Amino acid sequence: KDVQKEREPHVYLSKEEVKEKIQSYNSSVTDKLKMTLNANGIYTGFIKVQMELCRPITVQSSQSQGRCALSNNETAFYLPDGCVNTLHISSTNTVREVIEALLKKFFVADNPAKFALYKRCHKEDQVYTCKLSDREHPLYLRLVAGPRTEMLSFVLREHETGEVMWEAFSIPELQNFLRILDKEENDQLQILKNRYAAYRGKLEEALRGVLKPG
C-alpha cells in the first residue's frame, strides 16, 4: 500500500561508521554492484530503479521507436512495464538529481517535475511505498538498508495529477500533454465503439434467429 509516512531522520555517520557499513554491504552483495569509499568521505555505488510509468513520456524520436509523433523530433513513447534501470551515483546525489539522470538516460524530454521517486520497503509482512523528498539521498538509504532489493527498492512514477505544478511547464510541453491526452481519449473511444458494435451485432443476430419464420 502507498503511505505518506513520517520522514525517517537522516543519521549522520562518521567516516569510520560509513567505512564499516560499506564493508558489511559489500560482503553481502551478490551482483557485483559494490560501493566504494573515497578519501574525501564521499562514497559511490549503484541503485536500481523500477519504472512504473502509466502515461507516455516525450522522447527524442531519433532515439526511440515512438507510437505517436508529436513534432519533427519528439515522440510519445510508452516505456515497457516494469523496466528496471541501474544508476551509478554518489552519496551526495539527491533524489532530484537521480530523477534527472534517469530521464537523461532514456532521452526523455519531459520536465523532471512531472516525476517522483518512491522507496518501497517491507516491514512487518507488509509492503510500504513512500514518496521521497527531493533533498533525500538514495545511496544513503541503499547503504543503510543493505543490498537486498526485497527489503528496499526504488520506483519512479508520475506525480498524481493533482500534485503536478503545471505552471512549471513551458507552453510546448503543455501542448504535448494535450496532444497525448487527445490520442488516449480517441483510442479509448474507439475501443468502446468497437465493443458496443460487437454487442449490437450479436443482439441483431439473436433477434434474427428468434424472428425467423419457423
PDB file of C-alpha atoms in Angstrom:
ATOM      1  CA  LYS A   1       0.000   0.000   0.000  1.00  0.00           C
ATOM      2  CA  ASP A   2       1.063   3.601  -0.594  1.00  0.00           C
ATOM      3  CA  VAL A   3       1.643   5.671   2.508  1.00  0.00           C
ATOM      4  CA  GLN A   4       2.957   9.119   3.289  1.00  0.00           C
ATOM      5  CA  LYS A   5       4.919   8.091   6.345  1.00  0.00           C
ATOM      6  CA  GLU A   6       6.704  10.465   8.673  1.00  0.00           C
ATOM      7  CA  ARG A   7      10.186  11.085   7.318  1.00  0.00           C
ATOM      8  CA  GLU A   8      12.830   8.873   8.820  1.00  0.00           C
ATOM      9  CA  PRO A   9      15.607  11.007  10.328  1.00  0.00           C
ATOM     10  CA  HIS A  10      18.890  11.071   8.451  1.00  0.00           C
ATOM     11  CA  VAL A  11      21.552   9.767  10.829  1.00  0.00           C
ATOM     12  CA  TYR A  12      24.893  11.411  10.121  1.00  0.00           C
ATOM     13  CA  LEU A  13      27.529   8.698  10.219  1.00  0.00           C
ATOM     14  CA  SER A  14      31.191   9.217  10.954  1.00  0.00           C
ATOM     15  CA  LYS A  15      33.707   8.256   8.289  1.00  0.00           C
ATOM     16  CA  GLU A  16      34.598   5.154  10.295  1.00  0.00           C
ATOM     17  CA  GLU A  17      30.924   4.157  10.601  1.00  0.00           C
ATOM     18  CA  VAL A  18      30.444   4.633   6.857  1.00  0.00           C
ATOM     19  CA  LYS A  19      33.534   2.500   6.201  1.00  0.00           C
ATOM     20  CA  GLU A  20      32.178  -0.299   8.396  1.00  0.00           C
ATOM     21  CA  LYS A  21      28.745  -0.170   6.778  1.00  0.00           C
ATOM     22  CA  ILE A  22      30.247  -0.268   3.286  1.00  0.00           C
ATOM     23  CA  GLN A  23      32.396  -3.278   4.204  1.00  0.00           C
ATOM     24  CA  SER A  24      29.302  -5.037   5.572  1.00  0.00           C
ATOM     25  CA  TYR A  25      27.297  -4.035   2.493  1.00  0.00           C
ATOM     26  CA  ASN A  26      29.930  -5.295   0.054  1.00  0.00           C
ATOM     27  CA  SER A  27      30.236  -8.608   1.879  1.00  0.00           C
ATOM     28  CA  SER A  28      26.504  -9.185   1.260  1.00  0.00           C
ATOM     29  CA  VAL A  29      26.426  -8.129  -2.410  1.00  0.00           C
ATOM     30  CA  THR A  30      25.632 -10.917  -4.874  1.00  0.00           C
ATOM     31  CA  ASP A  31      25.512  -8.959  -8.166  1.00  0.00           C
ATOM     32  CA  LYS A  32      28.983  -7.329  -8.013  1.00  0.00           C
ATOM     33  CA  LEU A  33      27.407  -3.856  -7.626  1.00  0.00           C
ATOM     34  CA  LYS A  34      29.584  -2.839  -4.695  1.00  0.00           C
ATOM     35  CA  MET A  35      30.121   0.545  -3.037  1.00  0.00           C
ATOM     36  CA  THR A  36      33.410   2.424  -2.945  1.00  0.00           C
ATOM     37  CA  LEU A  37      34.533   4.860  -0.241  1.00  0.00           C
ATOM     38  CA  ASN A  38      36.696   7.724  -1.463  1.00  0.00           C
ATOM     39  CA  ALA A  39      39.377   9.516   0.537  1.00  0.00           C
ATOM     40  CA  ASN A  40      37.168  12.600   0.921  1.00  0.00           C
ATOM     41  CA  GLY A  41      34.450  10.592   2.684  1.00  0.00           C
ATOM     42  CA  ILE A  42      32.078  10.531  -0.287  1.00  0.00           C
ATOM     43  CA  TYR A  43      31.076   7.031  -1.383  1.00  0.00           C
ATOM     44  CA  THR A  44      29.755   5.795  -4.697  1.00  0.00           C
ATOM     45  CA  GLY A  45      27.617   2.823  -5.640  1.00  0.00           C
ATOM     46  CA  PHE A  46      24.664   1.565  -7.624  1.00  0.00           C
ATOM     47  CA  ILE A  47      20.909   1.741  -7.216  1.00  0.00           C
ATOM     48  CA  LYS A  48      18.233   0.023  -9.279  1.00  0.00           C
ATOM     49  CA  VAL A  49      15.076   1.956 -10.117  1.00  0.00           C
ATOM     50  CA  GLN A  50      11.899   0.324 -11.393  1.00  0.00           C
ATOM     51  CA  MET A  51       9.966   2.445 -13.893  1.00  0.00           C
ATOM     52  CA  GLU A  52       6.232   2.403 -13.174  1.00  0.00           C
ATOM     53  CA  LEU A  53       5.011   4.985 -15.678  1.00  0.00           C
ATOM     54  CA  CYS A  54       1.359   4.772 -16.688  1.00  0.00           C
ATOM     55  CA  ARG A  55       1.413   7.643 -19.148  1.00  0.00           C
ATOM     56  CA  PRO A  56       3.611   8.098 -22.230  1.00  0.00           C
ATOM     57  CA  ILE A  57       6.790  10.124 -21.981  1.00  0.00           C
ATOM     58  CA  THR A  58       8.142  12.574 -24.536  1.00  0.00           C
ATOM     59  CA  VAL A  59      11.286  11.121 -26.106  1.00  0.00           C
ATOM     60  CA  GLN A  60      13.568  12.362 -28.852  1.00  0.00           C
ATOM     61  CA  SER A  61      12.260  10.414 -31.851  1.00  0.00           C
ATOM     62  CA  SER A  62      15.732   9.750 -33.218  1.00  0.00           C
ATOM     63  CA  GLN A  63      16.482   7.695 -30.091  1.00  0.00           C
ATOM     64  CA  SER A  64      13.350   5.547 -29.828  1.00  0.00           C
ATOM     65  CA  GLN A  65      10.576   3.787 -31.642  1.00  0.00           C
ATOM     66  CA  GLY A  66       7.632   6.012 -30.763  1.00  0.00           C
ATOM     67  CA  ARG A  67       3.938   5.378 -31.057  1.00  0.00           C
ATOM     68  CA  CYS A  68       2.550   8.874 -31.513  1.00  0.00           C
ATOM     69  CA  ALA A  69       4.541  11.558 -33.287  1.00  0.00           C
ATOM     70  CA  LEU A  70       4.294  14.968 -31.603  1.00  0.00           C
ATOM     71  CA  SER A  71       6.686  17.024 -33.707  1.00  0.00           C
ATOM     72  CA  ASN A  72       9.602  16.593 -36.065  1.00  0.00           C
ATOM     73  CA  ASN A  73      11.952  15.453 -33.314  1.00  0.00           C
ATOM     74  CA  GLU A  74       9.735  14.293 -30.434  1.00  0.00           C
ATOM     75  CA  THR A  75       7.655  11.170 -29.879  1.00  0.00           C
ATOM     76  CA  ALA A  76       5.171   9.989 -27.258  1.00  0.00           C
ATOM     77  CA  PHE A  77       6.641   6.715 -26.076  1.00  0.00           C
ATOM     78  CA  TYR A  78       5.485   4.095 -23.559  1.00  0.00           C
ATOM     79  CA  LEU A  79       8.279   2.518 -21.527  1.00  0.00           C
ATOM     80  CA  PRO A  80       7.971  -1.265 -21.073  1.00  0.00           C
ATOM     81  CA  ASP A  81       6.066  -2.143 -17.917  1.00  0.00           C
ATOM     82  CA  GLY A  82       8.371  -2.982 -15.016  1.00  0.00           C
ATOM     83  CA  CYS A  83      11.524  -1.749 -16.759  1.00  0.00           C
ATOM     84  CA  VAL A  84      14.440  -1.566 -14.273  1.00  0.00           C
ATOM     85  CA  ASN A  85      17.392   0.770 -14.722  1.00  0.00           C
ATOM     86  CA  THR A  86      20.700   0.720 -12.852  1.00  0.00           C
ATOM     87  CA  LEU A  87      22.405   4.002 -11.995  1.00  0.00           C
ATOM     88  CA  HIS A  88      25.891   4.657 -10.645  1.00  0.00           C
ATOM     89  CA  ILE A  89      25.620   7.562  -8.202  1.00  0.00           C
ATOM     90  CA  SER A  90      27.385   9.089  -5.212  1.00  0.00           C
ATOM     91  CA  SER A  91      26.293   9.694  -1.644  1.00  0.00           C
ATOM     92  CA  THR A  92      25.892  13.408  -2.443  1.00  0.00           C
ATOM     93  CA  ASN A  93      23.337  12.869  -5.225  1.00  0.00           C
ATOM     94  CA  THR A  94      19.826  13.885  -4.276  1.00  0.00           C
ATOM     95  CA  VAL A  95      16.506  12.391  -5.347  1.00  0.00           C
ATOM     96  CA  ARG A  96      16.017  15.244  -7.821  1.00  0.00           C
ATOM     97  CA  GLU A  97      19.413  14.548  -9.416  1.00  0.00           C
ATOM     98  CA  VAL A  98      18.630  10.820  -9.652  1.00  0.00           C
ATOM     99  CA  ILE A  99      15.337  11.575 -11.451  1.00  0.00           C
ATOM    100  CA  GLU A 100      17.139  13.894 -13.884  1.00  0.00           C
ATOM    101  CA  ALA A 101      19.819  11.244 -14.538  1.00  0.00           C
ATOM    102  CA  LEU A 102      17.166   8.599 -15.254  1.00  0.00           C
ATOM    103  CA  LEU A 103      15.336  10.853 -17.713  1.00  0.00           C
ATOM    104  CA  LYS A 104      18.603  11.755 -19.429  1.00  0.00           C
ATOM    105  CA  LYS A 105      19.494   8.060 -19.771  1.00  0.00           C
ATOM    106  CA  PHE A 106      16.192   7.419 -21.580  1.00  0.00           C
ATOM    107  CA  PHE A 107      16.457  10.647 -23.659  1.00  0.00           C
ATOM    108  CA  VAL A 108      13.252  11.893 -22.011  1.00  0.00           C
ATOM    109  CA  ALA A 109      12.371  15.490 -22.860  1.00  0.00           C
ATOM    110  CA  ASP A 110       9.656  15.855 -20.209  1.00  0.00           C
ATOM    111  CA  ASN A 111      10.145  18.202 -17.281  1.00  0.00           C
ATOM    112  CA  PRO A 112      11.551  16.291 -14.253  1.00  0.00           C
ATOM    113  CA  ALA A 113       8.863  17.997 -12.120  1.00  0.00           C
ATOM    114  CA  LYS A 114       6.373  15.505 -13.618  1.00  0.00           C
ATOM    115  CA  PHE A 115       8.022  12.620 -11.763  1.00  0.00           C
ATOM    116  CA  ALA A 116       8.642  11.437  -8.220  1.00  0.00           C
ATOM    117  CA  LEU A 117      10.929   8.799  -6.720  1.00  0.00           C
ATOM    118  CA  TYR A 118       9.457   6.368  -4.204  1.00  0.00           C
ATOM    119  CA  LYS A 119      11.012   3.888  -1.835  1.00  0.00           C
ATOM    120  CA  ARG A 120       9.326   0.528  -1.396  1.00  0.00           C
ATOM    121  CA  CYS A 121      10.162  -1.409   1.751  1.00  0.00           C
ATOM    122  CA  HIS A 122       8.992  -4.486   3.621  1.00  0.00           C
ATOM    123  CA  LYS A 123       8.072  -4.138   7.263  1.00  0.00           C
ATOM    124  CA  GLU A 124       6.062  -6.479   9.455  1.00  0.00           C
ATOM    125  CA  ASP A 125       4.982  -8.633   6.480  1.00  0.00           C
ATOM    126  CA  GLN A 126       3.618  -5.596   4.630  1.00  0.00           C
ATOM    127  CA  VAL A 127       4.912  -3.587   1.705  1.00  0.00           C
ATOM    128  CA  TYR A 128       5.016   0.178   2.096  1.00  0.00           C
ATOM    129  CA  THR A 129       5.593   2.697  -0.664  1.00  0.00           C
ATOM    130  CA  CYS A 130       6.613   6.205   0.357  1.00  0.00           C
ATOM    131  CA  LYS A 131       7.423   9.207  -1.811  1.00  0.00           C
ATOM    132  CA  LEU A 132      10.890  10.623  -1.194  1.00  0.00           C
ATOM    133  CA  SER A 133      11.558  14.326  -0.881  1.00  0.00           C
ATOM    134  CA  ASP A 134      13.795  15.967  -3.482  1.00  0.00           C
ATOM    135  CA  ARG A 135      16.564  16.508  -0.917  1.00  0.00           C
ATOM    136  CA  GLU A 136      16.923  12.909   0.268  1.00  0.00           C
ATOM    137  CA  HIS A 137      19.946  10.815  -0.765  1.00  0.00           C
ATOM    138  CA  PRO A 138      19.053   7.441  -2.330  1.00  0.00           C
ATOM    139  CA  LEU A 139      22.520   5.900  -1.941  1.00  0.00           C
ATOM    140  CA  TYR A 140      22.466   6.565   1.813  1.00  0.00           C
ATOM    141  CA  LEU A 141      19.093   4.781   2.007  1.00  0.00           C
ATOM    142  CA  ARG A 142      20.545   1.894  -0.015  1.00  0.00           C
ATOM    143  CA  LEU A 143      23.580   1.643   2.284  1.00  0.00           C
ATOM    144  CA  VAL A 144      21.519   1.646   5.486  1.00  0.00           C
ATOM    145  CA  ALA A 145      19.020  -0.922   4.143  1.00  0.00           C
ATOM    146  CA  GLY A 146      21.660  -3.195   2.646  1.00  0.00           C
ATOM    147  CA  PRO A 147      21.807  -4.621  -0.899  1.00  0.00           C
ATOM    148  CA  ARG A 148      18.647  -6.763  -0.763  1.00  0.00           C
ATOM    149  CA  THR A 149      16.037  -5.173  -3.030  1.00  0.00           C
ATOM    150  CA  GLU A 150      13.237  -7.087  -1.331  1.00  0.00           C
ATOM    151  CA  MET A 151      13.999  -5.017   1.788  1.00  0.00           C
ATOM    152  CA  LEU A 152      14.255  -1.683  -0.055  1.00  0.00           C
ATOM    153  CA  SER A 153      13.745  -0.787  -3.698  1.00  0.00           C
ATOM    154  CA  PHE A 154      13.233   2.430  -5.656  1.00  0.00           C
ATOM    155  CA  VAL A 155      10.371   3.216  -8.011  1.00  0.00           C
ATOM    156  CA  LEU A 156       9.919   6.087 -10.464  1.00  0.00           C
ATOM    157  CA  ARG A 157       6.335   7.236 -11.027  1.00  0.00           C
ATOM    158  CA  GLU A 158       4.478  10.210 -12.368  1.00  0.00           C
ATOM    159  CA  HIS A 159       3.143  12.671  -9.835  1.00  0.00           C
ATOM    160  CA  GLU A 160      -0.567  12.360  -9.234  1.00  0.00           C
ATOM    161  CA  THR A 161      -2.398  14.824 -11.483  1.00  0.00           C
ATOM    162  CA  GLY A 162      -3.351  16.996  -8.517  1.00  0.00           C
ATOM    163  CA  GLU A 163       0.287  17.209  -7.385  1.00  0.00           C
ATOM    164  CA  VAL A 164       1.719  18.452 -10.661  1.00  0.00           C
ATOM    165  CA  MET A 165       2.677  22.131 -10.717  1.00  0.00           C
ATOM    166  CA  TRP A 166       1.525  22.845 -14.267  1.00  0.00           C
ATOM    167  CA  GLU A 167       2.824  26.420 -14.148  1.00  0.00           C
ATOM    168  CA  ALA A 168       6.359  24.970 -14.054  1.00  0.00           C
ATOM    169  CA  PHE A 169       5.995  23.664 -17.631  1.00  0.00           C
ATOM    170  CA  SER A 170       6.587  25.511 -20.871  1.00  0.00           C
ATOM    171  CA  ILE A 171       3.827  26.093 -23.421  1.00  0.00           C
ATOM    172  CA  PRO A 172       5.229  23.467 -25.878  1.00  0.00           C
ATOM    173  CA  GLU A 173       5.300  20.887 -23.054  1.00  0.00           C
ATOM    174  CA  LEU A 174       1.691  21.639 -22.098  1.00  0.00           C
ATOM    175  CA  GLN A 175       0.666  21.407 -25.757  1.00  0.00           C
ATOM    176  CA  ASN A 176       2.371  17.993 -25.945  1.00  0.00           C
ATOM    177  CA  PHE A 177       0.422  16.830 -22.902  1.00  0.00           C
ATOM    178  CA  LEU A 178      -2.830  17.891 -24.579  1.00  0.00           C
ATOM    179  CA  ARG A 179      -1.936  16.020 -27.777  1.00  0.00           C
ATOM    180  CA  ILE A 180      -1.134  12.882 -25.777  1.00  0.00           C
ATOM    181  CA  LEU A 181      -4.423  13.151 -23.853  1.00  0.00           C
ATOM    182  CA  ASP A 182      -6.346  13.637 -27.115  1.00  0.00           C
ATOM    183  CA  LYS A 183      -4.780  10.493 -28.562  1.00  0.00           C
ATOM    184  CA  GLU A 184      -5.520   8.465 -25.411  1.00  0.00           C
ATOM    185  CA  GLU A 185      -9.124   9.716 -25.398  1.00  0.00           C
ATOM    186  CA  ASN A 186      -9.597   8.818 -29.076  1.00  0.00           C
ATOM    187  CA  ASP A 187      -8.081   5.359 -28.534  1.00  0.00           C
ATOM    188  CA  GLN A 188     -10.389   4.637 -25.583  1.00  0.00           C
ATOM    189  CA  LEU A 189     -13.395   5.964 -27.508  1.00  0.00           C
ATOM    190  CA  GLN A 190     -12.629   3.656 -30.454  1.00  0.00           C
ATOM    191  CA  ILE A 191     -12.310   0.676 -28.097  1.00  0.00           C
ATOM    192  CA  LEU A 192     -15.748   1.450 -26.629  1.00  0.00           C
ATOM    193  CA  LYS A 193     -17.286   1.883 -30.097  1.00  0.00           C
ATOM    194  CA  ASN A 194     -15.874  -1.475 -31.228  1.00  0.00           C
ATOM    195  CA  ARG A 195     -17.148  -3.204 -28.077  1.00  0.00           C
ATOM    196  CA  TYR A 196     -20.692  -1.877 -28.453  1.00  0.00           C
ATOM    197  CA  ALA A 197     -20.708  -2.605 -32.181  1.00  0.00           C
ATOM    198  CA  ALA A 198     -19.841  -6.234 -31.366  1.00  0.00           C
ATOM    199  CA  TYR A 199     -22.648  -6.405 -28.771  1.00  0.00           C
ATOM    200  CA  ARG A 200     -25.108  -4.887 -31.230  1.00  0.00           C
ATOM    201  CA  GLY A 201     -24.140  -7.415 -33.896  1.00  0.00           C
ATOM    202  CA  LYS A 202     -24.713 -10.342 -31.519  1.00  0.00           C
ATOM    203  CA  LEU A 203     -28.108  -8.963 -30.437  1.00  0.00           C
ATOM    204  CA  GLU A 204     -29.228  -8.435 -34.030  1.00  0.00           C
ATOM    205  CA  GLU A 205     -28.114 -11.945 -34.912  1.00  0.00           C
ATOM    206  CA  ALA A 206     -30.070 -13.351 -31.950  1.00  0.00           C
ATOM    207  CA  LEU A 207     -33.173 -11.360 -32.943  1.00  0.00           C
ATOM    208  CA  ARG A 208     -32.993 -12.644 -36.498  1.00  0.00           C
ATOM    209  CA  GLY A 209     -32.894 -16.202 -35.147  1.00  0.00           C
ATOM    210  CA  VAL A 210     -35.922 -15.623 -32.944  1.00  0.00           C
ATOM    211  CA  LEU A 211     -37.990 -13.818 -35.593  1.00  0.00           C
ATOM    212  CA  LYS A 212     -37.076 -16.227 -38.405  1.00  0.00           C
ATOM    213  CA  PRO A 213     -40.257 -17.900 -39.729  1.00  0.00           C
ATOM    214  CA  GLY A 214     -40.468 -21.394 -38.346  1.00  0.00           C
TER     215      GLY A 214
END
